[in-house]
Each structure stands twice: as C-alpha cells, then as structure tokens.
C-alpha cells in the first residue's frame, strides 16, 4: 500500500463528466489498496471568469477581496468531486483550505504556505475516507482567505504531500508529462521520461507553466517524489501502468540514465525591457536606478550595463510585463536625479531559454544557440546564463520561430537520435 496525493488540473475537472472520470480514477487507486488525498483545481476557465468579474467592478481589484472571489472556484470542485466519489461507493469528504487549515502568509494573490495542520486529514485516512482538499487557497494568521498565485494548486498538492509524508505526488494534467518544450508550440516536442529537479525548477521559473515554480521548490526542499501525467487517458488504465506513466521529476544523484545536454526549452512572453541611456558611469548608479524599482516590489530579471563612452553608459533590465508601466513611471521620476539622457521601454519582448544539466560539462551550447537564431535573422537583445541555462531576450514576434528552430537545431524532436 502506498500513500499518494493526486492533483487534478482545471481541464481534468472541466465538466461533471470529467469529474466523474476523476472519481473513477481515484476509486481505482483506492480499490488497489492505496490511500489517496485528492487536490482539484477550479474548472478550467473558472478562475479567469472570477477575476474578470472582479475587474468589471474595480480596475485594480482589492487583493483581499479578489482572493475571496477567486478561491470559490476550488470550493465548487471539491464538493462536486466528493459527491462523484460517493456515487462510486468511495467515502470522501471535501475541505476548503481554511478548514484543513493551510496556513499562509498574508500576501494576497501570491501567498506562501507556512504550514499545514494535517490532523483531520490523518483521521479521515485512518477511517478509510478520501479527503478532497481545495487547491490554490489557504488562510492567513488573521483568518483572511488567501490564494497562492496562478497555477497554485500544484503547490497545494506538493505541500500536502510534504506535510503528510506521502510516498508520491501525482500531478494529473492535460498533457501526458513534461515535454522538451510546450507541445502547443512545437507539436514534435518529445515527452521526457525523467527530468531532474534542478532542470524542472529552471524550466518552471523560465516560463514553462506545466508546474508552478513553488511546487517544484517545495518538492525539492522536502524531497517529495513528483510525477506529471495525463488525466485524459482511459480512467480504467491499470494502476500499475498509470503509476509508471508520465514524467518523473528525479534528484540528479538518483539519475541512472545518460543525460542529454539540453533537456528542454522554456519561454516567457510576459516580459518587458527598460533602458536608461546616458547615465554617468560611477559607483552607486545601478543602485540609484534599481533601488526604487525594488522598493516598489517589482522583480528585476536580466540586467545589462554597457561599456562607458566618455564617462556615460546605458543600463537595461527586464521586469514582468504587468509591472512595465509602473517601472517606466518610477524611472521617469528618478531620471533627472540620476542625470539620465532618456528612458526607453519595450514591452513586446520575450525570453527564450535552453535548460540542461549537461551544459555543465559541454561547451559551445551558447554559440550554437546564437548561430541558430542569427541564421533566422532573429536579433538577440539580451543574454543571461547560469550553470544549466542560457536565456536570450528577443522580439516577441519571433517567439514561436525561435523555439521551433532551437528545438530542431538541438535534436530535441521525437525520434531524434
Ligand atoms: P492544469 O490545468 O492541469 O494545471 P496547465 O495548463 O497549468 O494545466 O499546465 C499544462 C500545460 O502546460 C500544457 O497543456 C502545456 O500546454 C503547458 N506546457 C508548457 N510547457 C510545457 C512542457 N515543457 N511540457 C508539457 N507541457 C507544457
Ligand atoms: N485555479 C487556479 C488557477 O487557475 C489554480 C490552479 O489551476 O492551479 O490559477
Ligand atoms: Mg497548472
């Protein structure tokens, strides 16, 4: 007998028919003698709909109230799924985040989980009841409802698996695993049987939305065995087959197989670039520019400072696109203070990144990437590298082309050697 946390994403619970299939799948695991905790997301499109309603009433919805509204999507699915399980003859009980309770900080719309009281869930499991716990939500120390950021049900599931010391956390979704890149962009993308935590962390942080980045962080920190697999296969697929399907996120040291140099390509559309031109090249200038941006809680990603000419330099950096106009305004405010010539901005850029632990031991990946992009006439505006990734900022209009040509150039396709 194993103890498994199973998370089902929005597409997997998009209709009562799909919810019934999820219940069949869960019932199958229970019948095979496993203990299961289920974590569903809201029905697909529901969280967007709820946020849309909020925006109709307030241009920038109040974050506390937005969480009250956005968290209702998951309350519906836990109730419905529990009913579907009961209809299958499985004892089940639904829980909201606050009923559990999933304690978070008070950062509305992007709260972090601080702890989980697993007592009631353990009691249910001991009594043969399947707890169905709402993903994406928690409660802060003052009793306010919170949500964990978009895609946050992944993190709820992994955090529950960590708190309950589950044997494995299964993330059921609308693809049958983690691919070399988003299969919606490159249909020839190949499913990976395994990927290391480190690579998955990079892929998620560089834009692959298949897993929320915090879920991967949690899994790495608490050594949760994590697998991504399809919820759209035959629900009666034998448990032994299903248990081995999809993509297993592994710890590198456990990895037996020979590693490919590049495991995958990630991309992020929601980026923007700001450039401050003609600033004096003196100590403190980076702080003078980026300090106020950081004070406004805006995350800065890539940073480039050009060589100075006649004591003046240009300074560029990227921010999330949602923070673009705020960042531009901040720079306009400090422009005269720092003695800049001009503030330029571009919110039609994207970031394309190649990820692979094999980069540590193989040289020449960056130059091959740059050559491939240049052969397509794609101009690289910014570059950043780490031990296991290379990112390039390019014009947004080249995003799909860049991902496709890199995928081909690095032989990541199905059937490639
Ligand atoms: P869920 O609602 O189940 O949480 P998501 O939409 O959040 O599902 O995540 C699954 C989607 O992630 C897939 O449909 C796919 O388009 C996208 N995706 C992005 N990058 C990848 C990748 N490297 N491998 C697999 N899927 C990816
Ligand atoms: N329903 C939430 C969202 O759409 C959480 C999730 O799906 O993981 O972001
Ligand atoms: Mg998701």
Short mmCIF file of C-alpha atoms in Angstrom, two decimals, residues 126-341:
data_model
loop_
_atom_site.label_atom_id
_atom_site.label_comp_id
_atom_site.label_asym_id
_atom_site.label_seq_id
_atom_site.Cartn_x
_atom_site.Cartn_y
_atom_site.Cartn_z
CA UNK A 126 -7.40 6.23 9.15
CA UNK A 127 -11.19 5.94 8.81
CA UNK A 128 -10.93 5.00 5.12
CA UNK A 129 -12.20 8.38 3.92
CA UNK A 130 -10.64 10.15 0.92
CA UNK A 131 -10.03 13.82 1.81
CA UNK A 132 -10.66 16.13 -1.15
CA UNK A 133 -8.77 19.35 -0.44
CA UNK A 134 -9.22 22.60 -2.36
CA UNK A 135 -6.06 23.62 -4.18
CA UNK A 136 -4.82 27.21 -4.64
CA UNK A 137 -6.09 28.51 -1.30
CA UNK A 138 -5.22 28.96 2.33
CA UNK A 139 -5.83 31.20 5.30
CA UNK A 140 -3.52 33.68 6.99
CA UNK A 141 -2.89 34.12 10.71
CA UNK A 142 -5.66 36.77 10.89
CA UNK A 143 -8.28 34.49 9.35
CA UNK A 144 -8.24 36.06 5.87
CA UNK A 145 -8.66 33.82 2.83
CA UNK A 146 -5.61 33.80 0.58
CA UNK A 147 -4.66 32.33 -2.81
CA UNK A 148 -1.27 31.04 -3.86
CA UNK A 149 -0.84 32.64 -7.30
CA UNK A 150 -1.93 31.30 -10.67
CA UNK A 151 -1.31 27.60 -11.08
CA UNK A 152 -1.10 27.35 -7.28
CA UNK A 153 -2.96 24.04 -6.91
CA UNK A 154 0.27 22.30 -7.87
CA UNK A 155 1.86 23.86 -4.80
CA UNK A 156 -1.09 22.91 -2.58
CA UNK A 157 -0.71 19.29 -3.65
CA UNK A 158 3.04 19.13 -3.14
CA UNK A 159 2.81 20.93 0.21
CA UNK A 160 0.17 18.42 1.37
CA UNK A 161 2.35 15.55 0.17
CA UNK A 162 5.27 17.01 2.12
CA UNK A 163 3.22 17.62 5.30
CA UNK A 164 1.65 14.16 5.20
CA UNK A 165 4.90 12.48 4.10
CA UNK A 166 3.16 10.89 1.12
CA UNK A 167 5.05 8.34 -0.96
CA UNK A 168 4.38 10.28 -4.16
CA UNK A 169 2.55 13.32 -5.52
CA UNK A 170 0.88 12.79 -8.88
CA UNK A 171 0.07 15.89 -10.92
CA UNK A 172 -2.63 14.86 -13.40
CA UNK A 173 -2.98 17.35 -16.25
CA UNK A 174 -3.97 17.71 -19.90
CA UNK A 175 -0.58 16.58 -21.26
CA UNK A 176 0.96 13.19 -20.56
CA UNK A 177 4.11 14.56 -18.97
CA UNK A 178 6.80 17.21 -19.19
CA UNK A 179 7.93 17.78 -22.77
CA UNK A 180 11.11 19.17 -24.28
CA UNK A 181 9.04 22.32 -24.81
CA UNK A 182 5.37 23.29 -24.76
CA UNK A 183 3.77 20.83 -27.21
CA UNK A 184 1.25 23.53 -28.11
CA UNK A 185 4.08 25.48 -29.75
CA UNK A 186 6.14 22.58 -31.11
CA UNK A 187 3.94 19.55 -31.90
CA UNK A 188 7.12 17.47 -32.41
CA UNK A 189 8.17 18.07 -28.80
CA UNK A 190 9.16 14.89 -27.02
CA UNK A 191 7.95 13.68 -23.65
CA UNK A 192 10.72 13.23 -21.10
CA UNK A 193 10.56 10.04 -19.03
CA UNK A 194 12.51 11.85 -16.31
CA UNK A 195 13.78 15.36 -15.63
CA UNK A 196 15.93 16.48 -12.71
CA UNK A 197 14.51 18.80 -10.05
CA UNK A 198 17.11 21.37 -10.93
CA UNK A 199 16.08 21.37 -14.57
CA UNK A 200 12.39 21.42 -13.72
CA UNK A 201 12.99 24.35 -11.41
CA UNK A 202 14.70 26.27 -14.22
CA UNK A 203 12.03 25.31 -16.75
CA UNK A 204 9.25 26.46 -14.40
CA UNK A 205 11.00 29.68 -13.42
CA UNK A 206 11.76 30.47 -17.07
CA UNK A 207 8.13 30.20 -18.09
CA UNK A 208 7.03 26.55 -18.50
CA UNK A 209 3.64 26.64 -16.87
CA UNK A 210 3.25 22.87 -16.62
CA UNK A 211 4.17 23.10 -12.93
CA UNK A 212 4.00 26.19 -10.72
CA UNK A 213 7.56 27.04 -9.69
CA UNK A 214 6.78 26.98 -5.98
CA UNK A 215 5.54 23.41 -6.25
CA UNK A 216 8.92 22.38 -7.63
CA UNK A 217 10.72 24.32 -4.90
CA UNK A 218 8.63 22.52 -2.28
CA UNK A 219 9.25 19.14 -3.84
CA UNK A 220 13.00 19.79 -3.89
CA UNK A 221 13.12 21.07 -0.32
CA UNK A 222 11.09 18.21 1.17
CA UNK A 223 12.23 15.54 -1.29
CA UNK A 224 8.69 14.84 -2.48
CA UNK A 225 8.57 12.32 -5.28
CA UNK A 226 6.73 14.13 -8.04
CA UNK A 227 5.24 12.85 -11.30
CA UNK A 228 3.36 14.68 -14.07
CA UNK A 229 0.90 12.53 -16.01
CA UNK A 230 -2.27 12.65 -18.07
CA UNK A 231 -5.80 12.73 -16.67
CA UNK A 232 -7.24 12.29 -20.13
CA UNK A 233 -6.31 8.63 -20.64
CA UNK A 234 -8.77 5.79 -20.04
CA UNK A 235 -9.72 6.14 -16.35
CA UNK A 236 -9.65 2.35 -16.05
CA UNK A 237 -5.99 2.14 -17.12
CA UNK A 238 -4.42 -0.38 -14.70
CA UNK A 239 -2.85 1.30 -11.67
CA UNK A 240 0.46 -0.45 -12.27
CA UNK A 241 0.65 1.10 -15.77
CA UNK A 242 -0.55 4.54 -14.70
CA UNK A 243 1.91 4.60 -11.79
CA UNK A 244 4.81 4.37 -14.26
CA UNK A 245 3.44 6.79 -16.89
CA UNK A 246 4.23 10.45 -17.50
CA UNK A 247 7.39 12.21 -16.31
CA UNK A 248 9.14 11.59 -13.02
CA UNK A 249 11.00 14.54 -11.50
CA UNK A 250 14.20 13.00 -10.14
CA UNK A 251 17.08 14.07 -7.98
CA UNK A 252 20.18 14.25 -10.10
CA UNK A 253 22.16 11.87 -7.98
CA UNK A 254 19.43 9.24 -8.41
CA UNK A 255 19.63 9.59 -12.14
CA UNK A 256 20.96 6.48 -13.80
CA UNK A 257 20.33 7.33 -17.41
CA UNK A 258 22.74 9.17 -19.64
CA UNK A 259 21.81 12.83 -19.63
CA UNK A 260 21.04 14.79 -22.76
CA UNK A 261 22.97 18.08 -22.90
CA UNK A 262 19.76 20.05 -23.32
CA UNK A 263 16.60 18.81 -21.65
CA UNK A 264 14.19 21.48 -22.70
CA UNK A 265 13.34 24.92 -23.99
CA UNK A 266 11.24 27.29 -21.91
CA UNK A 267 9.83 30.65 -22.89
CA UNK A 268 8.14 33.58 -21.23
CA UNK A 269 6.01 36.08 -23.12
CA UNK A 270 5.16 38.33 -20.23
CA UNK A 271 8.40 40.29 -20.07
CA UNK A 272 9.30 43.93 -20.70
CA UNK A 273 12.58 45.78 -21.11
CA UNK A 274 13.58 49.20 -19.81
CA UNK A 275 16.67 51.13 -20.82
CA UNK A 276 18.16 54.19 -19.18
CA UNK A 277 20.56 55.93 -21.58
CA UNK A 278 23.43 58.31 -20.98
CA UNK A 279 23.84 57.85 -17.25
CA UNK A 280 27.16 58.77 -15.58
CA UNK A 281 29.28 55.63 -15.09
CA UNK A 282 30.03 55.98 -11.39
CA UNK A 283 29.66 53.88 -8.23
CA UNK A 284 26.08 53.77 -6.98
CA UNK A 285 24.40 54.24 -10.32
CA UNK A 286 22.94 50.72 -10.51
CA UNK A 287 21.53 51.19 -7.04
CA UNK A 288 20.13 54.61 -7.92
CA UNK A 289 18.25 53.06 -10.85
CA UNK A 290 17.22 49.69 -9.42
CA UNK A 291 16.74 50.67 -5.78
CA UNK A 292 13.43 52.49 -6.37
CA UNK A 293 12.25 49.67 -8.65
CA UNK A 294 12.95 47.10 -5.93
CA UNK A 295 11.32 49.34 -3.31
CA UNK A 296 8.14 49.17 -5.42
CA UNK A 297 8.24 45.36 -5.15
CA UNK A 298 8.97 44.90 -8.84
CA UNK A 299 11.13 41.87 -9.66
CA UNK A 300 14.06 42.66 -11.91
CA UNK A 301 15.33 39.78 -14.01
CA UNK A 302 18.10 40.39 -16.55
CA UNK A 303 20.42 43.37 -16.19
CA UNK A 304 22.93 44.75 -18.66
CA UNK A 305 25.23 47.72 -18.31
CA UNK A 306 27.11 48.79 -21.42
CA UNK A 307 30.75 49.82 -21.54
CA UNK A 308 31.00 53.52 -20.89
CA UNK A 309 31.81 56.07 -23.55
CA UNK A 310 33.04 59.46 -22.33
CA UNK A 311 32.01 58.50 -18.80
CA UNK A 312 28.42 57.78 -19.82
CA UNK A 313 26.75 54.39 -20.05
CA UNK A 314 23.41 52.74 -20.91
CA UNK A 315 21.68 50.46 -18.47
CA UNK A 316 18.95 47.94 -19.41
CA UNK A 317 16.89 45.48 -17.39
CA UNK A 318 13.76 43.39 -17.67
CA UNK A 319 10.67 43.27 -15.47
CA UNK A 320 7.37 41.33 -15.60
CA UNK A 321 5.15 42.90 -18.26
CA UNK A 322 2.41 43.59 -15.72
CA UNK A 323 4.82 45.94 -13.90
CA UNK A 324 6.05 47.68 -17.05
CA UNK A 325 4.16 50.97 -16.83
CA UNK A 326 4.84 51.29 -13.10
CA UNK A 327 8.57 50.70 -13.68
CA UNK A 328 8.61 53.23 -16.52
CA UNK A 329 6.97 55.81 -14.26
CA UNK A 330 9.49 55.17 -11.48
CA UNK A 331 12.39 55.71 -13.89
CA UNK A 332 10.83 58.93 -15.22
CA UNK A 333 10.65 60.14 -11.62
CA UNK A 334 14.35 59.45 -10.92
CA UNK A 335 15.60 60.46 -14.39
CA UNK A 336 16.79 63.95 -13.52
CA UNK A 337 18.20 62.83 -10.17
CA UNK A 338 20.46 60.25 -11.84
CA UNK A 339 21.25 62.54 -14.75
CA UNK A 340 19.98 60.18 -17.47
CA UNK A 341 19.58 61.27 -21.07
#
